[in-house]
Every structure is written in structure tokens, then in C-alpha cells.
């Protein structure tokens, strides 16, 4: 995939906190809508954890409205930002005393943070090894002939250990996620995938 698609350099962002916000906003919406919300937050000088916490919920909701589900997402952003400040000192190094499992568990305990968002944050913000078992990954694994359980938690439990056992480092796991998603966007259906460079992959 890397040979055919090339480096993806995921996740596109100017700061780690922008990745955090983007990971929340991208839930159930297209990235173009996330870009609009991020631009509004930047214009309001609010793309920073202390600024997010200081905003009135209604103000934050209005800024991120393009991303949809803006009431819940605003609550999630404020909960995540508060945790990031209090638990980590608003810096990923503040989580160094936590194991990978502890970090993921704490993230999952926050309002609105599900498995995919938690794994995005663990991998891209905290630079820990993680497998993002998103929809594109599930579709790819199914196309390649793997038995894919329904839902994020079950798929993650089934395949994250095998992916991590490959020994891929953090940067390689980021690239794997990016490549899987770029492949999924380019080849959306099984028929499309069957005409791709993975058509002859043994299944």
C-alpha cells in the first residue's frame, strides 16, 4: 500500500491539540465539515485547551456547528480539555506515568470518547502504539478474507493484538492507519477493491 499510495503523513494538523479536537469533531461527519469547525476555532483564538474550557457551552457549540452533533461534541471537547489540563498539564508528557492500557481506559471514561477516538489520541497525540480499527480497516480486512466481528470494540479486541505483534513502531502504525483510510476512500466498494492493486492478494 505504501508503494502504491505513497506516504500519507497523517494526521494533518498544526498542533497536537488540533489533532485532539479533530479526532472528536470527525465523529460521524466528513472531514470538510471538521475543517470548517477548526477554522472557526482558530479565528476565535480558541484552539487551545484552556480556551475551550473557558468558553460557554453555547459559544463552543456555535463554533463547531458545521461538524454536526455540536451539543454532544462541545461537551466532549470541554471534558477532554479539562482532563488534558488536570491530568496531563496540557502536554502529552504529563501522561508518561500511565501505561498504554491505563491511558486508553482514562480516555474511554470521558464523555463522548469511544474506542476509535481513544485510539486516535493514543497513537497520534500521545505517541503510543495503537491500532485504529475504524470502518475503513474493517472493510479492508473483510475484503481480504478475514472474519470481521461487528462493531469497533469486538474488531479491535480481535485484531489489535495481531497488528501490534508485527512490531510496527508508532510512526509505522500512523502510516498504516493513513494508508488504510486513503485506500478506503479511493476504493469504496468490494468491486472497486477487486480492481485495485490488492486484487491478487491471497485470500
PDB file of C-alpha atoms in Angstrom:
ATOM      1  CA  UNK A   1       0.000   0.000   0.000  1.00  0.00           C
ATOM      2  CA  UNK A   2       2.824   2.384   0.795  1.00  0.00           C
ATOM      3  CA  UNK A   3       4.445   1.663  -2.562  1.00  0.00           C
ATOM      4  CA  UNK A   4       1.215   2.263  -4.485  1.00  0.00           C
ATOM      5  CA  UNK A   5      -0.289   5.129  -2.491  1.00  0.00           C
ATOM      6  CA  UNK A   6       2.818   6.794  -1.110  1.00  0.00           C
ATOM      7  CA  UNK A   7       3.368   8.358   2.314  1.00  0.00           C
ATOM      8  CA  UNK A   8       0.217   9.884   3.787  1.00  0.00           C
ATOM      9  CA  UNK A   9       1.864  11.839   6.633  1.00  0.00           C
ATOM     10  CA  UNK A  10      -1.239  11.516   8.781  1.00  0.00           C
ATOM     11  CA  UNK A  11      -2.607  13.264  10.905  1.00  0.00           C
ATOM     12  CA  UNK A  12      -2.770  16.684   9.167  1.00  0.00           C
ATOM     13  CA  UNK A  13      -2.624  19.367  11.871  1.00  0.00           C
ATOM     14  CA  UNK A  14      -0.503  22.266  13.105  1.00  0.00           C
ATOM     15  CA  UNK A  15      -0.533  21.195  16.777  1.00  0.00           C
ATOM     16  CA  UNK A  16      -1.180  18.084  18.828  1.00  0.00           C
ATOM     17  CA  UNK A  17      -4.208  19.722  20.419  1.00  0.00           C
ATOM     18  CA  UNK A  18      -5.627  20.349  16.955  1.00  0.00           C
ATOM     19  CA  UNK A  19      -5.391  16.577  16.415  1.00  0.00           C
ATOM     20  CA  UNK A  20      -7.304  16.034  19.659  1.00  0.00           C
ATOM     21  CA  UNK A  21     -10.067  18.393  18.605  1.00  0.00           C
ATOM     22  CA  UNK A  22     -10.189  16.973  15.090  1.00  0.00           C
ATOM     23  CA  UNK A  23     -10.471  13.420  16.422  1.00  0.00           C
ATOM     24  CA  UNK A  24     -13.614  14.430  18.319  1.00  0.00           C
ATOM     25  CA  UNK A  25     -15.138  16.537  15.572  1.00  0.00           C
ATOM     26  CA  UNK A  26     -14.671  13.931  12.830  1.00  0.00           C
ATOM     27  CA  UNK A  27     -17.063  11.512  14.525  1.00  0.00           C
ATOM     28  CA  UNK A  28     -19.957  10.836  12.134  1.00  0.00           C
ATOM     29  CA  UNK A  29     -19.122  13.615   9.687  1.00  0.00           C
ATOM     30  CA  UNK A  30     -16.991  14.394   6.656  1.00  0.00           C
ATOM     31  CA  UNK A  31     -13.563  15.943   7.139  1.00  0.00           C
ATOM     32  CA  UNK A  32     -14.568  19.028   5.150  1.00  0.00           C
ATOM     33  CA  UNK A  33     -17.008  19.899   7.922  1.00  0.00           C
ATOM     34  CA  UNK A  34     -14.265  19.403  10.509  1.00  0.00           C
ATOM     35  CA  UNK A  35     -12.029  21.823   8.604  1.00  0.00           C
ATOM     36  CA  UNK A  36     -14.730  24.473   8.813  1.00  0.00           C
ATOM     37  CA  UNK A  37     -15.076  23.992  12.558  1.00  0.00           C
ATOM     38  CA  UNK A  38     -11.317  24.053  13.099  1.00  0.00           C
ATOM     39  CA  UNK A  39     -11.076  27.258  11.064  1.00  0.00           C
ATOM     40  CA  UNK A  40     -13.795  28.848  13.226  1.00  0.00           C
ATOM     41  CA  UNK A  41     -11.982  27.826  16.421  1.00  0.00           C
ATOM     42  CA  UNK A  42      -8.704  29.259  15.082  1.00  0.00           C
ATOM     43  CA  UNK A  43     -10.403  32.503  14.083  1.00  0.00           C
ATOM     44  CA  UNK A  44     -11.796  32.773  17.629  1.00  0.00           C
ATOM     45  CA  UNK A  45      -8.357  32.036  19.087  1.00  0.00           C
ATOM     46  CA  UNK A  46      -9.955  29.064  20.828  1.00  0.00           C
ATOM     47  CA  UNK A  47      -7.951  26.101  19.535  1.00  0.00           C
ATOM     48  CA  UNK A  48      -6.242  25.602  22.887  1.00  0.00           C
ATOM     49  CA  UNK A  49      -7.408  23.528  25.894  1.00  0.00           C
ATOM     50  CA  UNK A  50      -7.724  26.387  28.390  1.00  0.00           C
ATOM     51  CA  UNK A  51      -9.674  28.429  25.840  1.00  0.00           C
ATOM     52  CA  UNK A  52     -12.024  25.510  25.132  1.00  0.00           C
ATOM     53  CA  UNK A  53     -12.723  25.080  28.854  1.00  0.00           C
ATOM     54  CA  UNK A  54     -13.321  28.813  29.298  1.00  0.00           C
ATOM     55  CA  UNK A  55     -15.929  29.062  26.541  1.00  0.00           C
ATOM     56  CA  UNK A  56     -19.594  28.970  27.399  1.00  0.00           C
ATOM     57  CA  UNK A  57     -21.110  25.748  26.011  1.00  0.00           C
ATOM     58  CA  UNK A  58     -23.319  27.746  23.651  1.00  0.00           C
ATOM     59  CA  UNK A  59     -20.310  29.621  22.272  1.00  0.00           C
ATOM     60  CA  UNK A  60     -18.399  26.429  21.626  1.00  0.00           C
ATOM     61  CA  UNK A  61     -21.444  24.796  20.058  1.00  0.00           C
ATOM     62  CA  UNK A  62     -21.758  27.643  17.591  1.00  0.00           C
ATOM     63  CA  UNK A  63     -18.087  27.460  16.603  1.00  0.00           C
ATOM     64  CA  UNK A  64     -18.212  23.732  15.882  1.00  0.00           C
ATOM     65  CA  UNK A  65     -21.734  23.651  14.430  1.00  0.00           C
ATOM     66  CA  UNK A  66     -20.518  22.608  10.918  1.00  0.00           C
ATOM     67  CA  UNK A  67     -19.330  19.269  12.334  1.00  0.00           C
ATOM     68  CA  UNK A  68     -22.822  18.235  13.452  1.00  0.00           C
ATOM     69  CA  UNK A  69     -23.884  16.760  16.802  1.00  0.00           C
ATOM     70  CA  UNK A  70     -22.445  20.009  18.129  1.00  0.00           C
ATOM     71  CA  UNK A  71     -24.016  19.863  21.599  1.00  0.00           C
ATOM     72  CA  UNK A  72     -22.507  16.489  22.465  1.00  0.00           C
ATOM     73  CA  UNK A  73     -19.240  17.278  20.721  1.00  0.00           C
ATOM     74  CA  UNK A  74     -18.918  20.561  22.625  1.00  0.00           C
ATOM     75  CA  UNK A  75     -19.429  18.680  25.884  1.00  0.00           C
ATOM     76  CA  UNK A  76     -16.843  16.098  24.815  1.00  0.00           C
ATOM     77  CA  UNK A  77     -14.297  18.764  23.873  1.00  0.00           C
ATOM     78  CA  UNK A  78     -14.690  20.503  27.219  1.00  0.00           C
ATOM     79  CA  UNK A  79     -14.467  17.220  29.134  1.00  0.00           C
ATOM     80  CA  UNK A  80     -11.391  16.135  27.180  1.00  0.00           C
ATOM     81  CA  UNK A  81      -9.745  19.544  27.522  1.00  0.00           C
ATOM     82  CA  UNK A  82     -10.377  19.614  31.284  1.00  0.00           C
ATOM     83  CA  UNK A  83      -8.864  16.128  31.643  1.00  0.00           C
ATOM     84  CA  UNK A  84      -5.907  17.107  29.465  1.00  0.00           C
ATOM     85  CA  UNK A  85      -5.199  20.144  31.663  1.00  0.00           C
ATOM     86  CA  UNK A  86      -5.737  18.487  35.046  1.00  0.00           C
ATOM     87  CA  UNK A  87      -4.268  15.052  34.314  1.00  0.00           C
ATOM     88  CA  UNK A  88      -1.518  15.923  31.838  1.00  0.00           C
ATOM     89  CA  UNK A  89      -0.736  19.592  32.411  1.00  0.00           C
ATOM     90  CA  UNK A  90      -1.957  20.225  28.844  1.00  0.00           C
ATOM     91  CA  UNK A  91       1.041  18.311  27.491  1.00  0.00           C
ATOM     92  CA  UNK A  92       1.293  14.687  26.322  1.00  0.00           C
ATOM     93  CA  UNK A  93       4.379  14.197  28.502  1.00  0.00           C
ATOM     94  CA  UNK A  94       2.063  14.508  31.508  1.00  0.00           C
ATOM     95  CA  UNK A  95       0.752  11.016  30.722  1.00  0.00           C
ATOM     96  CA  UNK A  96       4.172   9.362  30.816  1.00  0.00           C
ATOM     97  CA  UNK A  97       3.396   7.711  34.166  1.00  0.00           C
ATOM     98  CA  UNK A  98       0.423   5.869  32.651  1.00  0.00           C
ATOM     99  CA  UNK A  99       0.641   2.570  30.839  1.00  0.00           C
ATOM    100  CA  UNK A 100      -0.908   2.339  27.389  1.00  0.00           C
ATOM    101  CA  UNK A 101      -3.907   0.465  28.801  1.00  0.00           C
ATOM    102  CA  UNK A 102      -4.364   2.991  31.615  1.00  0.00           C
ATOM    103  CA  UNK A 103      -4.211   5.890  29.180  1.00  0.00           C
ATOM    104  CA  UNK A 104      -6.753   4.313  26.848  1.00  0.00           C
ATOM    105  CA  UNK A 105      -9.014   3.466  29.793  1.00  0.00           C
ATOM    106  CA  UNK A 106      -8.958   7.025  31.123  1.00  0.00           C
ATOM    107  CA  UNK A 107      -9.769   8.417  27.699  1.00  0.00           C
ATOM    108  CA  UNK A 108     -12.666   5.976  27.315  1.00  0.00           C
ATOM    109  CA  UNK A 109     -14.047   7.130  30.672  1.00  0.00           C
ATOM    110  CA  UNK A 110     -14.551  10.655  29.332  1.00  0.00           C
ATOM    111  CA  UNK A 111     -17.912  11.725  27.931  1.00  0.00           C
ATOM    112  CA  UNK A 112     -18.187  11.075  24.197  1.00  0.00           C
ATOM    113  CA  UNK A 113     -14.835   9.311  23.768  1.00  0.00           C
ATOM    114  CA  UNK A 114     -15.308   5.919  22.134  1.00  0.00           C
ATOM    115  CA  UNK A 115     -12.785   3.340  21.050  1.00  0.00           C
ATOM    116  CA  UNK A 116     -11.853   4.898  17.715  1.00  0.00           C
ATOM    117  CA  UNK A 117     -11.327   8.383  19.146  1.00  0.00           C
ATOM    118  CA  UNK A 118      -9.349   6.975  22.072  1.00  0.00           C
ATOM    119  CA  UNK A 119      -7.081   5.025  19.735  1.00  0.00           C
ATOM    120  CA  UNK A 120      -6.601   8.101  17.524  1.00  0.00           C
ATOM    121  CA  UNK A 121      -5.484  10.070  20.584  1.00  0.00           C
ATOM    122  CA  UNK A 122      -3.266   7.295  21.976  1.00  0.00           C
ATOM    123  CA  UNK A 123      -1.479   6.961  18.635  1.00  0.00           C
ATOM    124  CA  UNK A 124      -1.304  10.495  17.257  1.00  0.00           C
ATOM    125  CA  UNK A 125      -1.200  12.677  20.365  1.00  0.00           C
ATOM    126  CA  UNK A 126       0.464  10.512  22.984  1.00  0.00           C
ATOM    127  CA  UNK A 127       2.688   8.623  20.504  1.00  0.00           C
ATOM    128  CA  UNK A 128       1.836   5.190  21.861  1.00  0.00           C
ATOM    129  CA  UNK A 129       1.464   2.102  19.712  1.00  0.00           C
ATOM    130  CA  UNK A 130      -2.197   1.557  18.807  1.00  0.00           C
ATOM    131  CA  UNK A 131      -4.327   0.081  16.044  1.00  0.00           C
ATOM    132  CA  UNK A 132      -7.152   2.297  14.818  1.00  0.00           C
ATOM    133  CA  UNK A 133      -9.783  -0.314  13.943  1.00  0.00           C
ATOM    134  CA  UNK A 134     -12.021   2.084  12.041  1.00  0.00           C
ATOM    135  CA  UNK A 135     -14.619   1.445   9.343  1.00  0.00           C
ATOM    136  CA  UNK A 136     -12.048   1.541   6.545  1.00  0.00           C
ATOM    137  CA  UNK A 137      -9.945  -1.073   8.359  1.00  0.00           C
ATOM    138  CA  UNK A 138     -12.968  -3.308   8.918  1.00  0.00           C
ATOM    139  CA  UNK A 139     -13.917  -3.112   5.246  1.00  0.00           C
ATOM    140  CA  UNK A 140     -10.368  -3.855   4.137  1.00  0.00           C
ATOM    141  CA  UNK A 141      -9.949  -6.815   6.477  1.00  0.00           C
ATOM    142  CA  UNK A 142     -13.293  -8.239   5.347  1.00  0.00           C
ATOM    143  CA  UNK A 143     -12.322  -7.843   1.679  1.00  0.00           C
ATOM    144  CA  UNK A 144      -9.053  -9.661   2.366  1.00  0.00           C
ATOM    145  CA  UNK A 145     -10.999 -12.594   3.741  1.00  0.00           C
ATOM    146  CA  UNK A 146     -10.662 -12.104   7.482  1.00  0.00           C
ATOM    147  CA  UNK A 147     -13.560 -12.854   9.813  1.00  0.00           C
ATOM    148  CA  UNK A 148     -14.528  -9.375  10.964  1.00  0.00           C
ATOM    149  CA  UNK A 149     -16.760  -9.017  14.032  1.00  0.00           C
ATOM    150  CA  UNK A 150     -19.367  -6.270  14.018  1.00  0.00           C
ATOM    151  CA  UNK A 151     -18.648  -3.073  15.931  1.00  0.00           C
ATOM    152  CA  UNK A 152     -15.462  -1.291  16.896  1.00  0.00           C
ATOM    153  CA  UNK A 153     -14.785  -2.940  20.291  1.00  0.00           C
ATOM    154  CA  UNK A 154     -15.077  -6.519  19.007  1.00  0.00           C
ATOM    155  CA  UNK A 155     -12.993  -5.858  15.893  1.00  0.00           C
ATOM    156  CA  UNK A 156     -10.353  -4.074  17.964  1.00  0.00           C
ATOM    157  CA  UNK A 157     -10.170  -6.901  20.504  1.00  0.00           C
ATOM    158  CA  UNK A 158      -9.808  -9.462  17.721  1.00  0.00           C
ATOM    159  CA  UNK A 159      -7.113  -7.788  15.638  1.00  0.00           C
ATOM    160  CA  UNK A 160      -5.242  -5.136  17.652  1.00  0.00           C
ATOM    161  CA  UNK A 161      -3.034  -7.793  19.333  1.00  0.00           C
ATOM    162  CA  UNK A 162      -2.050  -9.259  15.947  1.00  0.00           C
ATOM    163  CA  UNK A 163      -1.338  -5.843  14.431  1.00  0.00           C
ATOM    164  CA  UNK A 164       0.769  -4.770  17.408  1.00  0.00           C
ATOM    165  CA  UNK A 165       2.591  -8.133  17.385  1.00  0.00           C
ATOM    166  CA  UNK A 166       4.052  -7.185  13.997  1.00  0.00           C
ATOM    167  CA  UNK A 167       6.446  -4.850  15.808  1.00  0.00           C
ATOM    168  CA  UNK A 168       5.441  -1.804  13.766  1.00  0.00           C
ATOM    169  CA  UNK A 169       6.569   1.339  15.580  1.00  0.00           C
ATOM    170  CA  UNK A 170       4.434   4.402  16.299  1.00  0.00           C
ATOM    171  CA  UNK A 171       5.228   6.143  13.013  1.00  0.00           C
ATOM    172  CA  UNK A 172       4.588   2.980  11.024  1.00  0.00           C
ATOM    173  CA  UNK A 173       1.257   2.462  12.795  1.00  0.00           C
ATOM    174  CA  UNK A 174       0.292   6.043  11.978  1.00  0.00           C
ATOM    175  CA  UNK A 175       1.171   5.400   8.348  1.00  0.00           C
ATOM    176  CA  UNK A 176      -0.741   2.102   8.367  1.00  0.00           C
ATOM    177  CA  UNK A 177      -3.854   3.925   9.544  1.00  0.00           C
ATOM    178  CA  UNK A 178      -3.387   6.648   6.951  1.00  0.00           C
ATOM    179  CA  UNK A 179      -2.820   4.162   4.130  1.00  0.00           C
ATOM    180  CA  UNK A 180      -5.858   2.080   5.067  1.00  0.00           C
ATOM    181  CA  UNK A 181      -8.061   5.170   5.112  1.00  0.00           C
ATOM    182  CA  UNK A 182      -6.685   6.568   1.852  1.00  0.00           C
ATOM    183  CA  UNK A 183      -7.167   3.163   0.220  1.00  0.00           C
ATOM    184  CA  UNK A 184     -10.726   3.007   1.543  1.00  0.00           C
ATOM    185  CA  UNK A 185     -11.548   6.428   0.138  1.00  0.00           C
ATOM    186  CA  UNK A 186     -10.106   5.527  -3.276  1.00  0.00           C
ATOM    187  CA  UNK A 187     -11.704   2.057  -3.462  1.00  0.00           C
ATOM    188  CA  UNK A 188     -15.040   2.291  -1.681  1.00  0.00           C
ATOM    189  CA  UNK A 189     -16.824  -0.899  -2.735  1.00  0.00           C
ATOM    190  CA  UNK A 190     -15.645  -4.503  -2.865  1.00  0.00           C
ATOM    191  CA  UNK A 191     -15.868  -4.281  -6.662  1.00  0.00           C
ATOM    192  CA  UNK A 192     -13.569  -1.257  -6.577  1.00  0.00           C
ATOM    193  CA  UNK A 193     -11.173  -3.090  -4.277  1.00  0.00           C
ATOM    194  CA  UNK A 194     -11.242  -6.115  -6.592  1.00  0.00           C
ATOM    195  CA  UNK A 195      -9.922  -3.858  -9.348  1.00  0.00           C
ATOM    196  CA  UNK A 196      -7.203  -2.374  -7.158  1.00  0.00           C
ATOM    197  CA  UNK A 197      -3.567  -3.304  -6.633  1.00  0.00           C
ATOM    198  CA  UNK A 198      -4.733  -5.618  -3.836  1.00  0.00           C
ATOM    199  CA  UNK A 199      -6.815  -7.703  -6.240  1.00  0.00           C
ATOM    200  CA  UNK A 200      -4.281 -10.545  -6.256  1.00  0.00           C
ATOM    201  CA  UNK A 201      -3.670 -10.513  -2.515  1.00  0.00           C
ATOM    202  CA  UNK A 202      -4.041 -14.130  -1.309  1.00  0.00           C
ATOM    203  CA  UNK A 203      -7.405 -14.654   0.358  1.00  0.00           C
TER     204      UNK A 203
END
